[in-house]
mmCIF file of C-alpha atoms in Angstrom:
data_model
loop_
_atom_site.group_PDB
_atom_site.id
_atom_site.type_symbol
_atom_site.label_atom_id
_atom_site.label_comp_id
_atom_site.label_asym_id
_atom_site.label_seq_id
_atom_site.Cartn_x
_atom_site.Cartn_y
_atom_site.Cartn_z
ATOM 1 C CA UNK N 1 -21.229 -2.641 61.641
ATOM 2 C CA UNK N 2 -20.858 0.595 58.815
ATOM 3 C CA UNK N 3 -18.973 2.295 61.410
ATOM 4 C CA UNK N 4 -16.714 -0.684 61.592
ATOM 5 C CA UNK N 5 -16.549 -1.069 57.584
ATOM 6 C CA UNK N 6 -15.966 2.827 57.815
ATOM 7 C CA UNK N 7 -12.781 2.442 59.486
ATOM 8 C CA UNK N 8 -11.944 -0.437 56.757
ATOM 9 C CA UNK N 9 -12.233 2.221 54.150
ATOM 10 C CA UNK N 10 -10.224 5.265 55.881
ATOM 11 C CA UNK N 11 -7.870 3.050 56.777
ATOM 12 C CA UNK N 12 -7.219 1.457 52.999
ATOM 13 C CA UNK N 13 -7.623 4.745 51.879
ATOM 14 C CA UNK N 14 -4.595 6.393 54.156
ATOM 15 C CA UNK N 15 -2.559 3.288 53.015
ATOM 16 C CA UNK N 16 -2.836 4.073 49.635
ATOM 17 C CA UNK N 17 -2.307 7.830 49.998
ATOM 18 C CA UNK N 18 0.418 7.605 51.996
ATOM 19 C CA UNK N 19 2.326 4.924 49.629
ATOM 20 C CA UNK N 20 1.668 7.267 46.416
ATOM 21 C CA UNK N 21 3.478 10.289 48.724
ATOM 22 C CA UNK N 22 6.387 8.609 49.720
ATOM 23 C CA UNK N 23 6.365 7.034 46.282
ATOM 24 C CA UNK N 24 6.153 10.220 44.730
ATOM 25 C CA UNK N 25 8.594 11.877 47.230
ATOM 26 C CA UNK N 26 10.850 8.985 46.797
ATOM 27 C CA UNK N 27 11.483 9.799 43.422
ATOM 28 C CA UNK N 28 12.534 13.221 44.300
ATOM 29 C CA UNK N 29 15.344 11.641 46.888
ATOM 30 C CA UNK N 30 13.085 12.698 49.175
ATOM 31 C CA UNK N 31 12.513 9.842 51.983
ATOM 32 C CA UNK N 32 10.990 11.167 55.544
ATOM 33 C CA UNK N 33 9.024 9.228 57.936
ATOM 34 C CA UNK N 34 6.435 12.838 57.871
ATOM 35 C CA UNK N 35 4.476 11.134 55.587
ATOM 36 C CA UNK N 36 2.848 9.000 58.559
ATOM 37 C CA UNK N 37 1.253 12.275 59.420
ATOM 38 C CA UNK N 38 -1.373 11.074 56.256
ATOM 39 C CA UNK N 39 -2.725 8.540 59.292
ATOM 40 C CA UNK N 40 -3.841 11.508 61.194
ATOM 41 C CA UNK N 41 -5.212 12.896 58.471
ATOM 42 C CA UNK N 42 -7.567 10.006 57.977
ATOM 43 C CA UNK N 43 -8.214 9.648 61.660
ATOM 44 C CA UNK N 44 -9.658 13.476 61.322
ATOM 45 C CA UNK N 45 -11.711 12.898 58.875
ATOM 46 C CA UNK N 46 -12.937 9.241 60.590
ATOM 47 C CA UNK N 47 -13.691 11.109 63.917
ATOM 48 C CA UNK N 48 -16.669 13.121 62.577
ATOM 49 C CA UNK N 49 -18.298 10.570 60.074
ATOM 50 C CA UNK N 50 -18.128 8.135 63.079
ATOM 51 C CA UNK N 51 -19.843 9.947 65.697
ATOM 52 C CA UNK N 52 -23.620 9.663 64.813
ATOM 53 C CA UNK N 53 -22.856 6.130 63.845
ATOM 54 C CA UNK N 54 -23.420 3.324 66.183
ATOM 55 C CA UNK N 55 -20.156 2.124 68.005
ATOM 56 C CA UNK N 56 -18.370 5.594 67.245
ATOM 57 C CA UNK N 57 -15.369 4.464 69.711
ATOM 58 C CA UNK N 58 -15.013 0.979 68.457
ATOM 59 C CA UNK N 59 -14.380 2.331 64.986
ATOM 60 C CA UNK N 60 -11.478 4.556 65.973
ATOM 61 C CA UNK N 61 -9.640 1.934 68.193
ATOM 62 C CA UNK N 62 -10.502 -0.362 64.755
ATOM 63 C CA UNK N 63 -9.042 2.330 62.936
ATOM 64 C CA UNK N 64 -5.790 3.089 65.679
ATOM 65 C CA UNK N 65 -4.863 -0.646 65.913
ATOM 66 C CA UNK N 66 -4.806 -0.817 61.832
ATOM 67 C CA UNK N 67 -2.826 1.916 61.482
ATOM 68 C CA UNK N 68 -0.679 0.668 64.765
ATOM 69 C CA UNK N 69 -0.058 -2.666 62.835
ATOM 70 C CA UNK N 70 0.553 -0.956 59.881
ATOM 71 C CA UNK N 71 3.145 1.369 60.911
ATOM 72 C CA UNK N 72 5.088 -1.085 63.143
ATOM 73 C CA UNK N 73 5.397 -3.087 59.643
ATOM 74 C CA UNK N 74 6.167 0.457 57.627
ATOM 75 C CA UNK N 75 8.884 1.245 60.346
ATOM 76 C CA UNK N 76 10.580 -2.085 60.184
ATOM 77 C CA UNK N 77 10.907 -1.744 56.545
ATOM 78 C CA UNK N 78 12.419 1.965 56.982
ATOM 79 C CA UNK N 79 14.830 0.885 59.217
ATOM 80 C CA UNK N 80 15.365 -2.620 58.414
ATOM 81 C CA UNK N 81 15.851 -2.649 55.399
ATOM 82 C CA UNK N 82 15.397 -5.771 53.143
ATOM 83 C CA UNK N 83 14.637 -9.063 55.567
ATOM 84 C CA UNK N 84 16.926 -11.674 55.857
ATOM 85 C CA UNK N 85 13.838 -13.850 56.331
ATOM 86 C CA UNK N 86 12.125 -12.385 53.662
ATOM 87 C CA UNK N 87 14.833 -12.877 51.177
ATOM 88 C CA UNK N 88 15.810 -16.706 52.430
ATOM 89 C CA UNK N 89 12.287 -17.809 51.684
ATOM 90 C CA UNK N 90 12.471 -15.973 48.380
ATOM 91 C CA UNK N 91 15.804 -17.633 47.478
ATOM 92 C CA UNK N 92 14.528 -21.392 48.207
ATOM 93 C CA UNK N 93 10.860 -20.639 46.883
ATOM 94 C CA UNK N 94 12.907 -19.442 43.426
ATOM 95 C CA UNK N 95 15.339 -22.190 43.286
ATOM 96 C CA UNK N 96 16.340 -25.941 43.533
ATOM 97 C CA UNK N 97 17.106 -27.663 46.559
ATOM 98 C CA UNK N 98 20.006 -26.134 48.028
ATOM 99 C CA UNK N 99 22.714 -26.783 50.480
ATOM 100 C CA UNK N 100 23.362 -24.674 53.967
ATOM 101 C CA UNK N 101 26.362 -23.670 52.429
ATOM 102 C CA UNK N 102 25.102 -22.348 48.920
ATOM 103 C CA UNK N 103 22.414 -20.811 51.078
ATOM 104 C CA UNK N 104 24.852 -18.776 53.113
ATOM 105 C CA UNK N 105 26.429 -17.673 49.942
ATOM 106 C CA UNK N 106 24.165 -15.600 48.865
ATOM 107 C CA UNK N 107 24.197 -13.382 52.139
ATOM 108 C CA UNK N 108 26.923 -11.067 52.611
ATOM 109 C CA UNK N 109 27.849 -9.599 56.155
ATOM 110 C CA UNK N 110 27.999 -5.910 54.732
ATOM 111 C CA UNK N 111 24.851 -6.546 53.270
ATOM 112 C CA UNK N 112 23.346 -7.406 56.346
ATOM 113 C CA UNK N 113 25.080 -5.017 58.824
ATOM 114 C CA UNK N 114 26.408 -1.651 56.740
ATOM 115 C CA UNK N 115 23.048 0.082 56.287
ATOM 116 C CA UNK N 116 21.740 -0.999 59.716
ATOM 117 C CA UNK N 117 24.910 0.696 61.144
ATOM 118 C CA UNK N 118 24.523 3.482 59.610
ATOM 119 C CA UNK N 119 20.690 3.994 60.316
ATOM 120 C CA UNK N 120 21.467 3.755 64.001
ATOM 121 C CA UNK N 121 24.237 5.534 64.079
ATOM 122 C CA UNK N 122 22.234 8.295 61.925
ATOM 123 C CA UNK N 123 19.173 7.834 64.233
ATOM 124 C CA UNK N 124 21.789 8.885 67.164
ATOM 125 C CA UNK N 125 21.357 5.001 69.167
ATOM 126 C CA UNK N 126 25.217 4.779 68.424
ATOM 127 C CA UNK N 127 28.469 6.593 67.617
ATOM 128 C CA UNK N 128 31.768 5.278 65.842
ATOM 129 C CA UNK N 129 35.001 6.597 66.956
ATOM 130 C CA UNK N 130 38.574 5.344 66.495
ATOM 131 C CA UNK N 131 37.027 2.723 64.505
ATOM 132 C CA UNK N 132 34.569 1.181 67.141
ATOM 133 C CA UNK N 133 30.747 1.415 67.628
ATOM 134 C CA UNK N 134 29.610 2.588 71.297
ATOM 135 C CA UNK N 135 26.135 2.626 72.318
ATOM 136 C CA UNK N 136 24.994 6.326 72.837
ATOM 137 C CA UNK N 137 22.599 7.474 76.410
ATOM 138 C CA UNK N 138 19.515 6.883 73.971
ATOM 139 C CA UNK N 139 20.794 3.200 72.331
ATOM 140 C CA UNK N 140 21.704 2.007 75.868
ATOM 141 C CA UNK N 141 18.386 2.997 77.176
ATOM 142 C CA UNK N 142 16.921 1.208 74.095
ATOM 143 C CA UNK N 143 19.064 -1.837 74.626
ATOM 144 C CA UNK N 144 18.192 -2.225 77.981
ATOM 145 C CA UNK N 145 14.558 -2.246 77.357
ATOM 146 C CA UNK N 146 14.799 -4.550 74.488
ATOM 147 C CA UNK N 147 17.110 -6.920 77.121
ATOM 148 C CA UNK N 148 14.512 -6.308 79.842
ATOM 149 C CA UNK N 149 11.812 -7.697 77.480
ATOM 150 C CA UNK N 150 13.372 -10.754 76.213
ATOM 151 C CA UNK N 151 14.440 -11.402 79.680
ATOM 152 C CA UNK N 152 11.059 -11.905 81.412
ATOM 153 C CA UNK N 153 10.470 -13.707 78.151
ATOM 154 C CA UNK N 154 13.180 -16.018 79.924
ATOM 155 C CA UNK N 155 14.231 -15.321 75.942
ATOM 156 C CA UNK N 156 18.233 -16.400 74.841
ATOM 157 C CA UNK N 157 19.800 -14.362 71.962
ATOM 158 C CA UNK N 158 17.638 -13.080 69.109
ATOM 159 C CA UNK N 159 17.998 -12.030 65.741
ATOM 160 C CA UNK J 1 -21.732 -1.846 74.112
ATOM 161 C CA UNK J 2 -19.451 0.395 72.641
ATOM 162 C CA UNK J 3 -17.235 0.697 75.714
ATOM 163 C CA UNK J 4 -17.915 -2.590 76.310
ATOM 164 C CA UNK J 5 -16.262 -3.822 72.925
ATOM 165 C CA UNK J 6 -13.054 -1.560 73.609
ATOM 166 C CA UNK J 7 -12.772 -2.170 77.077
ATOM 167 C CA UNK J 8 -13.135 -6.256 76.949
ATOM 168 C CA UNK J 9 -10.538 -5.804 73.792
ATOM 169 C CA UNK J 10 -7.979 -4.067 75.927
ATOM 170 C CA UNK J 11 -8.025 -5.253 78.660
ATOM 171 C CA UNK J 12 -8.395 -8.739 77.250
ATOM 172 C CA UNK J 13 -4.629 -8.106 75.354
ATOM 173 C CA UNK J 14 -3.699 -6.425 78.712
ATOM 174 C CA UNK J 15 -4.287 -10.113 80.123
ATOM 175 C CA UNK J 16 -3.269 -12.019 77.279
ATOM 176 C CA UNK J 17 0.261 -10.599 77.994
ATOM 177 C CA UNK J 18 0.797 -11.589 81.494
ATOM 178 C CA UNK J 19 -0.801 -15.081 80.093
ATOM 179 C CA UNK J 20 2.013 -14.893 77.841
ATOM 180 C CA UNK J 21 4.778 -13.858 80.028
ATOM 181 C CA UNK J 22 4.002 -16.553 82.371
ATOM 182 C CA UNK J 23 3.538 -19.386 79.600
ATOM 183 C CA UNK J 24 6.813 -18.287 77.878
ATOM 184 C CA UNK J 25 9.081 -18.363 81.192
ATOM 185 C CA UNK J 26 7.996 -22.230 81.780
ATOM 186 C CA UNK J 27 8.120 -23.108 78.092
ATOM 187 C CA UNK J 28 11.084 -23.953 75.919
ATOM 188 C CA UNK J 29 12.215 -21.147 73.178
ATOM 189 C CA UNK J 30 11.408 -22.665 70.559
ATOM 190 C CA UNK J 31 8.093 -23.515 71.058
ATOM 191 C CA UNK J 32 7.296 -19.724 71.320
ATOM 192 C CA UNK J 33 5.134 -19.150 68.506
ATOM 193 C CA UNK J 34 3.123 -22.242 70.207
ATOM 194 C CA UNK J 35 3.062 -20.716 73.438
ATOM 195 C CA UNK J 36 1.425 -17.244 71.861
ATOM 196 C CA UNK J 37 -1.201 -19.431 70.022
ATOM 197 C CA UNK J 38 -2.288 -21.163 73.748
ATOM 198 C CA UNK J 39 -2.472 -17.662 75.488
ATOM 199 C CA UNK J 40 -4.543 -16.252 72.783
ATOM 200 C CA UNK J 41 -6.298 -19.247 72.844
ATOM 201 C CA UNK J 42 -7.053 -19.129 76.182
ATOM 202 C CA UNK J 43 -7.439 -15.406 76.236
ATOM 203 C CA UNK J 44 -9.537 -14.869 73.436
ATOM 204 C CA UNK J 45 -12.039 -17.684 75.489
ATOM 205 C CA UNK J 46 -12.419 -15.100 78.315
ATOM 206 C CA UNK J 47 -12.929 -12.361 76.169
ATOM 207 C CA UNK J 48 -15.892 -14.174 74.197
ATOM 208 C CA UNK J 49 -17.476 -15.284 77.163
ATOM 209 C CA UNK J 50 -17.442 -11.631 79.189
ATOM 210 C CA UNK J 51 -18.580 -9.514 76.099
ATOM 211 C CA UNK J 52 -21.696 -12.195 75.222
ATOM 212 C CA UNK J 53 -22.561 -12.283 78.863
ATOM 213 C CA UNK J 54 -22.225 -8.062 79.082
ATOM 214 C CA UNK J 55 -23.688 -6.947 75.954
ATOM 215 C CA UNK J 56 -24.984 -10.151 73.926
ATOM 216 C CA UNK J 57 -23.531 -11.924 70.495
ATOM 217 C CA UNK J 58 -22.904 -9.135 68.347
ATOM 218 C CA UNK J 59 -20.416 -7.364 71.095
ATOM 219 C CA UNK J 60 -18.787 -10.692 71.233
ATOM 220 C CA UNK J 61 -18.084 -11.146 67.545
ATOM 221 C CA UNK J 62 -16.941 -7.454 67.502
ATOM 222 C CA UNK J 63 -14.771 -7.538 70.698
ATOM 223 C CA UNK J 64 -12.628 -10.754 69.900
ATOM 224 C CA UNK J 65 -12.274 -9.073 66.230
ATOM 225 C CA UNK J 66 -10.778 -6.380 67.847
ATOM 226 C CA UNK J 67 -8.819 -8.255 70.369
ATOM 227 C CA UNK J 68 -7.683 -10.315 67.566
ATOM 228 C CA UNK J 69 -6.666 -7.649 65.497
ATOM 229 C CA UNK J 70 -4.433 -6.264 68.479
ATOM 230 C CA UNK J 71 -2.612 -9.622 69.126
ATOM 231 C CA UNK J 72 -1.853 -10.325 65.398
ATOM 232 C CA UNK J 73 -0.142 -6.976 65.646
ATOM 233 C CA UNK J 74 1.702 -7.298 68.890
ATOM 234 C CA UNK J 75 3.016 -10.545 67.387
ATOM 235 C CA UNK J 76 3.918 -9.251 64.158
ATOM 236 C CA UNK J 77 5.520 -5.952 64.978
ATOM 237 C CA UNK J 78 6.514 -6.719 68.753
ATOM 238 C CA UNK J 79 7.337 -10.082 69.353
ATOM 239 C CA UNK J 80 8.224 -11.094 66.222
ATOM 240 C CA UNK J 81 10.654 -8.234 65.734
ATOM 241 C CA UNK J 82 12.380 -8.877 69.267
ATOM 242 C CA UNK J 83 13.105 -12.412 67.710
ATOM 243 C CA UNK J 84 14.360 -11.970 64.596
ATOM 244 C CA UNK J 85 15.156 -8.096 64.109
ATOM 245 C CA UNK J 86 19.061 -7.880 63.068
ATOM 246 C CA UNK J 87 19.061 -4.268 64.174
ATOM 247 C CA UNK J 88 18.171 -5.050 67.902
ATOM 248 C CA UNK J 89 20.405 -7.692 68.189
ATOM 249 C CA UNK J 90 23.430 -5.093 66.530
ATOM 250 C CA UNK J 91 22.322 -2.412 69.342
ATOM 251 C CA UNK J 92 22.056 -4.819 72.153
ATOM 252 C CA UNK J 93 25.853 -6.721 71.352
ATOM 253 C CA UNK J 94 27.208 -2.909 71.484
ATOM 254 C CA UNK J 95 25.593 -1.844 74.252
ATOM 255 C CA UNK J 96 27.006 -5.158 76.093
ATOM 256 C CA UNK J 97 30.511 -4.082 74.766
ATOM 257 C CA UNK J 98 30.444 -0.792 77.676
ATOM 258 C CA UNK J 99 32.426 1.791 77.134
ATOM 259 C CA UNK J 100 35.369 1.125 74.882
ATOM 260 C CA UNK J 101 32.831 -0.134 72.074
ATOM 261 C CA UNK J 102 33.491 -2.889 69.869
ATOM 262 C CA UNK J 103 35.199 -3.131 66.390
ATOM 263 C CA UNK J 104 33.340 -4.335 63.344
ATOM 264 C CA UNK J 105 35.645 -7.584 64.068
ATOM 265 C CA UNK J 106 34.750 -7.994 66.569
ATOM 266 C CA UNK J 107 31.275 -7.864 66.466
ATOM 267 C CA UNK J 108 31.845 -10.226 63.495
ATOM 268 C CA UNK J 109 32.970 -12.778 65.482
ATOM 269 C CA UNK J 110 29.450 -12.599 68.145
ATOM 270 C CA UNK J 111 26.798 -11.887 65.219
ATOM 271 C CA UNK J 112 27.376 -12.685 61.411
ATOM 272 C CA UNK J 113 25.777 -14.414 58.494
ATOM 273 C CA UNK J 114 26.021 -17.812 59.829
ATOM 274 C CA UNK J 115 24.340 -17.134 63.120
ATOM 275 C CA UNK J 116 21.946 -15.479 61.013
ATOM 276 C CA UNK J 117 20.935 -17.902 58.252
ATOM 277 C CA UNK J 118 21.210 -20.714 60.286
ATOM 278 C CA UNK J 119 18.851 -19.196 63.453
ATOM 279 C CA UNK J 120 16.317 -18.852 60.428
ATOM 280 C CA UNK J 121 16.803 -22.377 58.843
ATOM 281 C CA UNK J 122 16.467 -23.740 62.310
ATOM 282 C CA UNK J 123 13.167 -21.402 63.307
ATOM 283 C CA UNK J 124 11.326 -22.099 59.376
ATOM 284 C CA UNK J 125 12.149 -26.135 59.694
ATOM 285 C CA UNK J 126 10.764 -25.607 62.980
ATOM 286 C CA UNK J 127 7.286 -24.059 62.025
ATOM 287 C CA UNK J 128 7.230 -26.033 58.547
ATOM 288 C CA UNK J 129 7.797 -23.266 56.078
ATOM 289 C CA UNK J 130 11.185 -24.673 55.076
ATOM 290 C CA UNK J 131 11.717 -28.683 54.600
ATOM 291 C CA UNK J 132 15.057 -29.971 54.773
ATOM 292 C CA UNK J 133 15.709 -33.627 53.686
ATOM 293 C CA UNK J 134 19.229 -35.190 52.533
ATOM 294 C CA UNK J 135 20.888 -31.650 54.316
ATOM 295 C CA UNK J 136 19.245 -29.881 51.734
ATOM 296 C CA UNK J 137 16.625 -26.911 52.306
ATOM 297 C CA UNK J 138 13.470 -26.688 49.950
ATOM 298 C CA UNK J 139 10.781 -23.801 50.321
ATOM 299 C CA UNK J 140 7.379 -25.676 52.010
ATOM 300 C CA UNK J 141 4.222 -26.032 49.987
ATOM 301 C CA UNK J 142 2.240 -23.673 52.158
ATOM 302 C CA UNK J 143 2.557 -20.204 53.864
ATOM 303 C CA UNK J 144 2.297 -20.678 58.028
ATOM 304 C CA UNK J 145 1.551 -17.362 60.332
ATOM 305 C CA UNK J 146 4.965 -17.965 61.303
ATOM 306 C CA UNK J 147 5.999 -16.819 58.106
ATOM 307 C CA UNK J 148 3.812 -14.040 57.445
ATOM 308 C CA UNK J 149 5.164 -11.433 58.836
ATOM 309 C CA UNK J 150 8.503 -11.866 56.330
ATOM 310 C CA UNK J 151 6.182 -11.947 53.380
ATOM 311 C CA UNK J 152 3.969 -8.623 54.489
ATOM 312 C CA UNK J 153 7.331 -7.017 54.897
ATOM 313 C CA UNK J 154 8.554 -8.370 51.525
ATOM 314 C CA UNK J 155 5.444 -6.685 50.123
ATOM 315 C CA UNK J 156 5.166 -3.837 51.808
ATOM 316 C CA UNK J 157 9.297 -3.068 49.832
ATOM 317 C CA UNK J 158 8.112 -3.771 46.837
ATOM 318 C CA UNK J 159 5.215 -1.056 47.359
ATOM 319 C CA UNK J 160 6.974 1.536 48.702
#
């Protein structure tokens, strides 16, 4: 069990270097997704500690799926940007009853789409031309195994 | 009973996702979130049972931890992002558009706000974190796992 509560540790520990960096960095205008490399830092320094303990290899999968879940939630804010789910249970939790249509007020469609656009047009998934978006070799690629999954989901539309 | 532990917790999310695949083709959409809780449900039983018989209690209580752990995150970062995520949805309506692309009027007229607030509304009424009485939407009085992954990412802004 210490090797589990080790990987507890190095894991809250790697969280809370790697916010102060990109914190710090952000402040600079500096915003880069190299900061992750802090997670392989801590998985360095786990390795060793680990391997006289008892269950040495269930403290680095502990450790891998906690930074895993982690980063899947760090990426989605990077790219994402601000949640329209986030923010709709924000607006209702910080106001009166309200109406579908004072609801949809408060969401704008640039809001929504303009940085997205731009991140995946930046991240090379698309390209805009003669003012139209086309998905690039890479986004179609992406698309397709995005449709693939939702399809033997037997999934409709998301988003 | 180390490579017991990882081994029962892999392969136990290995099976939990053709348990999943399955249950979600015969199921209706919306009850998707239900369908997850019945695999892991059922899944989770397995594991238990195989890592107590293999290596006794403690490997148990350890592997379905782990196994645990795993699912919340495949639901949180993988399913639940295939949902809901705007920016899929953008790259997969382009990609559909072929060749000549698509204008941002387009695209407007497939995917905007409305389909977007009110796929939300419709998916928090569902699971109870949003109650809507006389056409008018209140927050609920309690957090569901449904929700959680909109609040982690809410936090996880603010912090960084």
């Amino acid at each position: 069990m210490y090797s589990l509560l080790l990987s507890f540790i190095v894991f809250t520990g790697a969280v809370c270097v790697h916010i102060v960096i990109h914190r710090v960095l952000a402040r600079w205008g500096i915003v880069t997704l190299k900061t992750i490399i802090v997670y392989g830092l801590g998985l360095v320094v786990l390795v060793p500690i680990a391997r006289p303990l008892p269950l040495p290899l269930t403290a680095i999968t502990l450790y891998s799926a906690l930074v895993a879940a982690y980063l899947l939630f760090f990426l989605s804010v990077y790219f994402e940007g601000e949640s329209p789910s986030a923010k709709l249970l924000a607006i209702l939790k910080a106001n009166k009853p309200l109406a579908y249509r004072q609801i949809l007020a408060q969401f704008t469609n640039s809001e929504l789409f303009a940085t997205r656009l731009r991140r995946l047009v930046d991240g090379g998934f698309l390209s805009y031309r003669a003012r139209a978006f086309r998905a690039t070799q890479k986004g179609l690629l992406l698309a397709r195994a995005f449709e693939f999954y939702r399809s033997i989901l037997g999934w409709d539309e998301g988003g | 009973m180390d490579g017991w532990i990882v081994g029962l917790a892999i392969g136990g999310f290995a099976l939990f996702i053709v348990v999943h695949v399955a249950l979600c083709r015969v199921a209706p959409h919306h009850q998707a979130v239900r369908t997850f809780f019945v695999a892991l449900a059922v899944t989770s039983t397995l594991v238990v049972a195989l890592a107590w018989r293999a290596a006794g209690w403690e490997a148990a209580v350890i592997s379905w931890l782990l196994f645990t752990l795993i699912n919340c995150s495949y639901f949180m970062g993988i399913f639940g992002l295939m949902a809901t995520s705007v920016r899929i949805r953008l790259l997969i309506e382009i990609a559909r558009a072929g060749g000549n692309g698509i204008t941002m009027n387009q695209l407007l007229k497939r995917y905007n706000r409305e389909v977007i607030v009110r796929q939300r509304l419709a998916r928090f009424v569902a699971s109870g974190d949003i109650i809507v009485t006389g056409g008018r939407y209140r927050a609920g009085g309690v957090v569901t796992f449904f929700a959680l992954p909109a609040l982690i990412l809410a936090t996880l802004k603010r912090l960084i």
